[in-house]
Structure formats: structure tokens, C-alpha cells
Short mmCIF file of C-alpha atoms in Angstrom, two decimals:
data_model
loop_
_atom_site.label_atom_id
_atom_site.label_comp_id
_atom_site.label_asym_id
_atom_site.label_seq_id
_atom_site.Cartn_x
_atom_site.Cartn_y
_atom_site.Cartn_z
CA MET U 1 0.02 -0.01 -0.05
CA LYS U 2 2.85 2.54 0.82
CA ARG U 3 4.12 1.65 -2.46
CA SER U 4 1.00 2.55 -4.00
CA LEU U 5 0.67 6.07 -2.76
CA PHE U 6 4.50 6.62 -3.37
CA LEU U 7 4.14 6.66 -6.78
CA LEU U 8 0.60 7.95 -7.12
CA LEU U 9 2.10 10.94 -5.49
CA ALA U 10 4.77 11.00 -7.96
CA LEU U 11 2.07 11.01 -10.81
CA LEU U 12 0.32 13.86 -8.87
CA MET U 13 3.48 15.57 -7.93
CA PHE U 14 4.86 15.02 -12.22
CA GLY U 15 1.59 16.90 -13.02
CA LEU U 16 -0.56 13.95 -14.45
CA SER U 17 -3.96 12.90 -14.14
CA VAL U 18 -3.44 8.88 -13.30
CA GLY U 19 -5.01 7.28 -17.02
CA LEU U 20 -5.50 11.26 -18.31
CA ALA U 21 -1.92 11.53 -20.04
CA GLN U 22 -2.07 12.80 -23.35
CA ASN U 23 1.14 12.88 -24.53
CA PRO U 24 3.00 10.50 -22.58
CA VAL U 25 6.64 10.67 -21.26
CA LYS U 26 8.99 8.34 -23.41
CA VAL U 27 11.20 5.78 -21.32
CA ARG U 28 14.27 4.57 -22.93
CA ILE U 29 15.43 1.68 -20.93
CA GLY U 30 18.97 -0.49 -21.62
CA PHE U 31 19.32 -3.55 -20.24
CA ASN U 32 23.10 -5.77 -19.79
CA PRO U 33 23.71 -8.09 -21.80
CA THR U 34 24.56 -10.74 -19.51
CA GLN U 35 23.43 -14.01 -21.92
CA ASN U 36 21.19 -14.93 -25.59
CA SER U 37 18.94 -11.27 -26.34
CA ASP U 38 16.52 -13.85 -28.11
CA GLN U 39 16.33 -14.89 -24.00
CA LEU U 40 16.76 -11.08 -22.31
CA ARG U 41 14.10 -9.97 -24.48
CA PRO U 42 11.16 -11.42 -23.35
CA ALA U 43 12.50 -10.69 -19.63
CA ALA U 44 13.02 -7.01 -20.38
CA GLN U 45 9.47 -6.47 -22.27
CA ALA U 46 7.69 -7.84 -19.24
CA ILE U 47 10.04 -4.58 -16.87
CA ALA U 48 8.60 -2.27 -19.90
CA ASP U 49 4.94 -3.70 -19.89
CA TYR U 50 4.31 -3.35 -16.15
CA LEU U 51 5.58 0.21 -16.09
CA GLU U 52 3.91 1.33 -18.68
CA ARG U 53 0.48 -0.91 -16.76
CA ARG U 54 1.60 0.98 -13.67
CA PHE U 55 1.50 4.97 -14.96
CA GLN U 56 -1.61 3.99 -16.91
CA GLY U 57 -0.59 5.71 -19.90
CA ALA U 58 2.12 8.67 -18.61
CA ILE U 59 4.79 6.76 -19.76
CA GLU U 60 6.02 4.78 -22.50
CA VAL U 61 8.42 2.22 -22.59
CA GLU U 62 11.02 1.54 -24.70
CA ILE U 63 13.49 -1.13 -24.38
CA PHE U 64 17.39 -1.39 -25.62
CA ILE U 65 19.66 -4.78 -25.57
CA PRO U 66 22.87 -3.94 -26.70
CA THR U 67 25.65 -6.47 -28.33
CA GLU U 68 28.33 -6.19 -25.85
CA TYR U 69 28.64 -4.36 -21.94
CA ARG U 70 29.88 -0.97 -23.47
CA GLY U 71 26.96 -0.87 -25.43
CA LEU U 72 24.39 0.56 -22.86
CA ILE U 73 27.28 3.19 -21.69
CA GLU U 74 27.94 4.52 -25.44
CA ALA U 75 24.09 4.60 -25.31
CA MET U 76 23.86 6.75 -22.73
CA ARG U 77 26.30 8.99 -23.59
CA GLY U 78 24.70 9.50 -26.57
CA GLY U 79 21.92 10.87 -25.13
CA ASN U 80 19.30 7.68 -26.71
CA LEU U 81 18.87 6.08 -22.99
CA ASP U 82 17.50 7.24 -19.71
CA PHE U 83 17.84 4.13 -17.77
CA ALA U 84 19.79 1.09 -17.48
CA PHE U 85 20.42 -2.19 -15.37
CA PHE U 86 23.93 -1.31 -15.06
CA PRO U 87 26.30 -4.02 -13.89
CA PRO U 88 28.40 -3.02 -11.08
CA ASP U 89 30.89 -2.02 -13.16
CA GLY U 90 28.86 -1.14 -15.74
CA TYR U 91 27.48 1.72 -13.49
CA VAL U 92 31.09 2.60 -12.13
CA ILE U 93 32.56 3.52 -16.00
CA ALA U 94 28.84 5.09 -16.34
CA ASN U 95 29.36 7.65 -13.54
CA GLN U 96 32.29 8.55 -14.27
CA ASP U 97 31.96 8.95 -17.91
CA VAL U 98 28.36 9.91 -18.34
CA GLY U 99 27.32 10.82 -15.17
CA ALA U 100 24.98 7.84 -14.72
CA GLN U 101 23.63 7.91 -11.16
CA VAL U 102 21.80 4.85 -9.53
CA LEU U 103 19.01 4.44 -7.63
CA LEU U 104 18.70 0.76 -6.75
CA LYS U 105 21.00 -2.61 -6.69
CA SER U 106 19.46 -5.73 -6.58
CA VAL U 107 19.44 -8.81 -4.01
CA ARG U 108 19.49 -11.78 -4.63
CA GLY U 109 18.25 -14.44 -1.23
CA ASN U 110 18.65 -11.55 0.96
CA SER U 111 22.13 -10.66 0.08
CA PRO U 112 22.90 -7.37 -1.71
CA TYR U 113 25.82 -8.95 -3.43
CA TYR U 114 27.22 -11.03 -5.23
CA TRP U 115 30.59 -13.01 -6.10
CA SER U 116 32.60 -13.80 -8.47
CA ALA U 117 33.75 -17.42 -9.16
CA ILE U 118 36.62 -19.36 -11.63
CA ILE U 119 34.66 -22.66 -12.48
CA VAL U 120 36.06 -26.01 -14.10
CA ARG U 121 35.14 -28.63 -14.97
CA LYS U 122 35.33 -31.30 -12.42
CA ASP U 123 36.85 -34.31 -13.98
CA SER U 124 40.01 -31.56 -15.63
CA GLY U 125 41.81 -31.94 -12.41
CA ILE U 126 42.56 -28.41 -10.94
CA LYS U 127 42.00 -27.41 -8.04
CA ASN U 128 42.67 -23.76 -6.73
CA VAL U 129 43.89 -21.08 -9.38
CA ARG U 130 47.83 -21.94 -9.08
CA ASP U 131 46.67 -25.58 -11.03
CA LEU U 132 45.52 -23.10 -13.33
CA GLU U 133 49.24 -22.28 -15.14
CA GLY U 134 49.39 -22.92 -18.72
CA LYS U 135 45.71 -23.30 -18.91
CA THR U 136 42.76 -21.98 -20.64
CA ILE U 137 40.63 -19.23 -19.90
CA ALA U 138 37.57 -17.67 -20.53
CA TRP U 139 36.80 -13.88 -19.61
CA VAL U 140 33.24 -12.73 -20.02
CA ASP U 141 33.92 -9.08 -20.62
CA LYS U 142 35.99 -6.22 -19.83
CA ASN U 143 33.59 -4.30 -18.25
CA SER U 144 32.03 -6.86 -16.54
CA ALA U 145 32.56 -7.46 -12.44
CA ALA U 146 32.23 -10.75 -11.75
CA GLY U 147 33.70 -12.10 -15.38
CA TYR U 148 36.90 -9.89 -15.25
CA VAL U 149 36.74 -7.26 -13.12
CA PHE U 150 37.34 -8.95 -9.66
CA PRO U 151 38.78 -12.20 -9.75
CA ARG U 152 41.62 -10.63 -12.45
CA ALA U 153 42.20 -7.55 -9.39
CA ALA U 154 42.58 -10.76 -6.90
CA LEU U 155 44.68 -12.24 -8.55
CA VAL U 156 46.64 -9.04 -8.85
CA ALA U 157 46.47 -8.73 -5.50
CA GLU U 158 48.06 -12.23 -4.32
CA LYS U 159 51.03 -11.09 -7.07
CA ILE U 160 49.86 -13.23 -9.57
CA ASP U 161 49.87 -11.79 -13.14
CA PRO U 162 47.67 -13.19 -15.44
CA ASP U 163 49.15 -12.68 -18.87
CA LYS U 164 51.74 -14.82 -17.61
CA LEU U 165 49.77 -17.67 -15.52
CA PHE U 166 47.27 -18.27 -18.82
CA SER U 167 48.17 -19.51 -21.95
CA LYS U 168 45.73 -18.46 -23.45
CA GLN U 169 42.36 -15.43 -22.65
CA THR U 170 39.38 -15.18 -24.73
CA PHE U 171 36.63 -13.02 -24.10
CA ALA U 172 33.04 -14.34 -24.63
CA GLY U 173 31.04 -11.87 -24.15
CA ARG U 174 27.94 -12.77 -22.30
CA HIS U 175 28.37 -15.41 -19.51
CA ASP U 176 26.21 -18.09 -20.95
CA ALA U 177 28.90 -18.36 -23.09
CA ALA U 178 31.01 -18.56 -21.01
CA VAL U 179 29.84 -20.91 -18.94
CA LEU U 180 29.29 -23.63 -22.02
CA ALA U 181 32.80 -22.96 -23.32
CA VAL U 182 33.85 -24.97 -20.28
CA LEU U 183 31.76 -27.69 -20.42
CA ASN U 184 32.51 -27.83 -23.72
CA LYS U 185 36.33 -28.13 -23.53
CA SER U 186 36.92 -25.16 -25.91
CA VAL U 187 39.34 -23.33 -22.43
CA ASP U 188 40.47 -25.14 -19.21
CA ALA U 189 38.45 -22.45 -16.89
CA ALA U 190 35.64 -19.29 -17.26
CA ALA U 191 35.53 -16.26 -15.20
CA THR U 192 31.82 -15.58 -13.84
CA PHE U 193 28.96 -14.80 -11.51
CA ALA U 194 28.39 -16.97 -9.07
CA ASN U 195 24.89 -16.13 -5.87
CA ASP U 196 26.94 -17.39 -3.35
CA ASN U 197 30.32 -18.82 -2.11
CA ARG U 198 29.37 -22.35 -1.35
CA ASN U 199 29.28 -23.63 -4.83
CA LYS U 200 25.70 -24.21 -4.79
CA SER U 201 23.86 -21.50 -7.27
CA GLY U 202 25.75 -19.30 -10.18
CA ALA U 203 25.98 -19.15 -14.13
CA TRP U 204 26.17 -22.71 -14.05
CA THR U 205 23.61 -23.88 -12.71
CA GLN U 206 21.02 -21.22 -13.78
CA PHE U 207 22.65 -21.21 -17.99
CA LEU U 208 22.75 -25.32 -18.09
CA LYS U 209 20.65 -28.44 -17.54
CA PRO U 210 21.30 -29.77 -13.98
CA GLU U 211 23.16 -32.75 -15.17
CA GLU U 212 25.60 -29.97 -16.95
CA ALA U 213 25.96 -28.07 -14.49
CA ALA U 214 26.63 -31.09 -11.80
CA GLN U 215 30.00 -31.45 -14.47
CA LEU U 216 31.23 -27.56 -13.14
CA THR U 217 32.73 -26.95 -9.60
CA ALA U 218 34.34 -23.46 -8.81
CA ILE U 219 37.55 -23.37 -7.62
CA PHE U 220 37.74 -19.50 -6.27
CA TYR U 221 35.07 -17.03 -5.16
CA SER U 222 36.20 -13.17 -4.64
CA LYS U 223 35.32 -10.99 -2.18
CA PRO U 224 31.28 -9.69 -2.47
CA ILE U 225 30.14 -7.69 -5.20
CA PRO U 226 27.40 -5.14 -4.81
CA GLY U 227 24.60 -6.09 -6.65
CA ASP U 228 24.12 -4.99 -10.28
CA THR U 229 21.87 -1.59 -10.58
CA PHE U 230 19.26 0.34 -12.14
CA SER U 231 20.47 4.09 -12.79
CA VAL U 232 19.74 6.87 -14.57
CA SER U 233 21.18 9.48 -16.74
CA LYS U 234 21.69 12.91 -15.71
CA GLN U 235 20.05 14.04 -18.18
CA PHE U 236 16.71 12.48 -17.49
CA TYR U 237 16.81 13.09 -14.17
CA ALA U 238 17.30 16.20 -13.93
CA LYS U 239 14.48 17.14 -16.56
CA TYR U 240 12.63 14.36 -14.66
CA PRO U 241 13.69 14.11 -10.67
CA THR U 242 10.00 13.20 -9.66
CA LEU U 243 9.23 10.92 -12.71
CA SER U 244 12.43 9.10 -12.48
CA ARG U 245 12.48 8.36 -8.27
CA GLY U 246 8.33 7.33 -9.00
CA ILE U 247 10.01 4.22 -12.18
CA ALA U 248 12.50 3.39 -9.05
CA ALA U 249 9.50 3.46 -6.62
CA ALA U 250 7.56 0.64 -8.84
CA LEU U 251 10.41 -1.55 -9.87
CA GLN U 252 11.30 -1.60 -5.89
CA GLY U 253 7.25 -3.57 -5.84
CA ILE U 254 8.38 -5.79 -7.42
CA LYS U 255 9.31 -8.68 -5.18
CA THR U 256 9.77 -13.03 -4.91
CA PRO U 257 7.29 -14.59 -4.87
CA GLU U 258 4.76 -12.43 -5.43
CA SER U 259 6.18 -11.62 -8.92
CA LYS U 260 8.69 -12.95 -10.67
CA LEU U 261 9.33 -10.15 -13.51
CA LEU U 262 12.63 -8.76 -12.07
CA PHE U 263 13.43 -12.84 -11.19
CA ASN U 264 12.90 -13.89 -14.54
CA LEU U 265 14.81 -10.99 -15.95
CA TYR U 266 18.14 -11.51 -14.01
CA ARG U 267 17.35 -13.79 -11.52
CA ILE U 268 16.71 -11.11 -8.70
CA ASP U 269 14.66 -10.77 -5.78
CA TYR U 270 13.60 -7.56 -5.07
CA MET U 271 16.01 -4.24 -5.25
CA ILE U 272 16.86 -1.08 -2.92
CA PRO U 273 17.69 1.87 -2.70
CA ALA U 274 21.20 2.58 -3.32
CA GLN U 275 24.15 5.08 -3.56
CA ASP U 276 27.10 5.65 -4.97
CA SER U 277 29.64 5.41 -2.34
CA ASP U 278 28.33 1.41 -2.25
CA TYR U 279 30.40 1.28 -5.29
CA ASP U 280 33.75 2.59 -3.82
CA VAL U 281 35.16 -1.66 -3.99
CA VAL U 282 34.33 -1.89 -7.36
CA ARG U 283 36.20 1.61 -7.89
CA GLN U 284 39.53 -0.65 -6.21
CA ALA U 285 38.87 -3.05 -7.83
CA ARG U 286 39.31 -1.62 -11.24
CA LYS U 287 42.73 0.30 -9.80
CA VAL U 288 43.78 -3.49 -8.85
CA ALA U 289 42.71 -4.89 -12.10
CA GLY U 290 44.80 -2.64 -13.66
CA GLN U 291 41.68 -0.33 -15.37
#
């Protein structure tokens, strides 16, 4: 009830009568391409439809899914994106380069954090990071916190030079592709996201069948990473501050098990308010990783 009242107040302050908006505000939301866009698009469109229903004609939502992580930042830089589900590293860059402002961060289970894991096949004989010497690894993207920045920073902090440790490094582009590369023995290891640090839930359990996921295991976990974000462009927030907060409030109203909208999108249970300083740990990891 409180969330509904907050949203209604936001609409009234925005100067719109519910159901009577004659010129809906166009709202462009970008979605981080963690997996194949054909799988991501229906879940992203469901979020757009939900927001349009909640605002009863006051906004018209357009979704955007880039082919790579950097695409969200460039779209916002060009004035073509108002909001984005940025990963932590992407948010830090977008904040620095184009002034993006974080509004919400993700919670999975009851934790506003997740982890990076380095995964291998169980039959590989690889038991720890030192065993990766001379092996091959698939990172996700240079702008992926779990898929590159945090694991690389952790190796550097342990006085291990990733460029000397691995015989070959590749970029899979998406977490699902990185996981498949390990399963199919295209690489020996991959860095990806994990929802816990107990080898129970991660990209490999999310994107693979149970019998396939059972063939993989994590041999490394990073320090906790603050949840991926829902952020707004500085231009949109300056022009529509109350609407920006109202859209964030609407997303806060989505919570499992009552609604699976965010869960179907990125396995998010719900979102909570965030502030820029929450992501200082990401800035530090980028520095250590040489980003």
C-alpha cells in the first residue's frame, strides 16, 4: 500500500492525472546483455509492460539490449538511453564518463551482494588457482565485474600475473557463453557470476541443465560484489526527478514470490535503494586490475 501511495504521489507531483496523460513521456531502458538477447528480450519487455501499466499511459517504455556491455554506456553517452540495468563495473564507468546516477541495487536471496567465481570441469584435475598455470580461460567482458574485474584484481592482489598465468585468454561476451565454453572443453576455466560462495548457485546452474551443471565446479571466489544496478541518466533525472524516483519506486514494488518479473530478468528477488559510495569497492578493484 505504501508503495502504491508513493507512486500515485509521484504521478501527481509530476503533473499528470492518472489515466488522462495525453502526451506520454518516452522512457528508454537498457538491459545488460548477460545472456542471449532472444532469451533476455521477453523478460525485458515484461518489465516495460509492467511500468506502462503502473503509470497508466503516463509513460511509453522502449527497451534496448546492446550486443556488448559497453553498449549501454555509449547509448547513454549519446543521449539515447534514460535508464539502464548496469552491472557494477558498467555503472562505475557510466557514472564517471556520463554522470549516470544509481537508484537501486539488486538483492538475491537476502543478500545485496554476489560473487565472481572461476569455474572448471570436475574431471579437469584443477583444484585451485595455482593449478591454472599454463591453462586457458574465458573472461566475459572487460566491463564485467564478476566476469573479469574482480577475479583479475584478486589474482593481482595475490602477486599472480594473469597474463603470465594463462597460456591463452579469450572473451566470451556473455556469461552463458563462458559457462558453455568450459562445459564443451573449449577452455579450461571461465570467470562468471555466483549467487553464493558455497558452490551452490551461479551462472553454471542458471544457464545449464542440472546434469550439465553437475560437471562443473568453482575453485575460486572473489570478495563480495555489490548488486547490479538500476541507474538513471543525469539528463533525464535533471528534467524528470520525480518521475525518475517514481519509476524506481515501481521497480521496488516487484518482489518474489509475489512477482517473478525481476527474477525472470536477472534472477533478482527484489531491489533496494542504493548510493554511489556502495560501488567504491568496484572502483578499487578496477584500479588493482589495471582498468
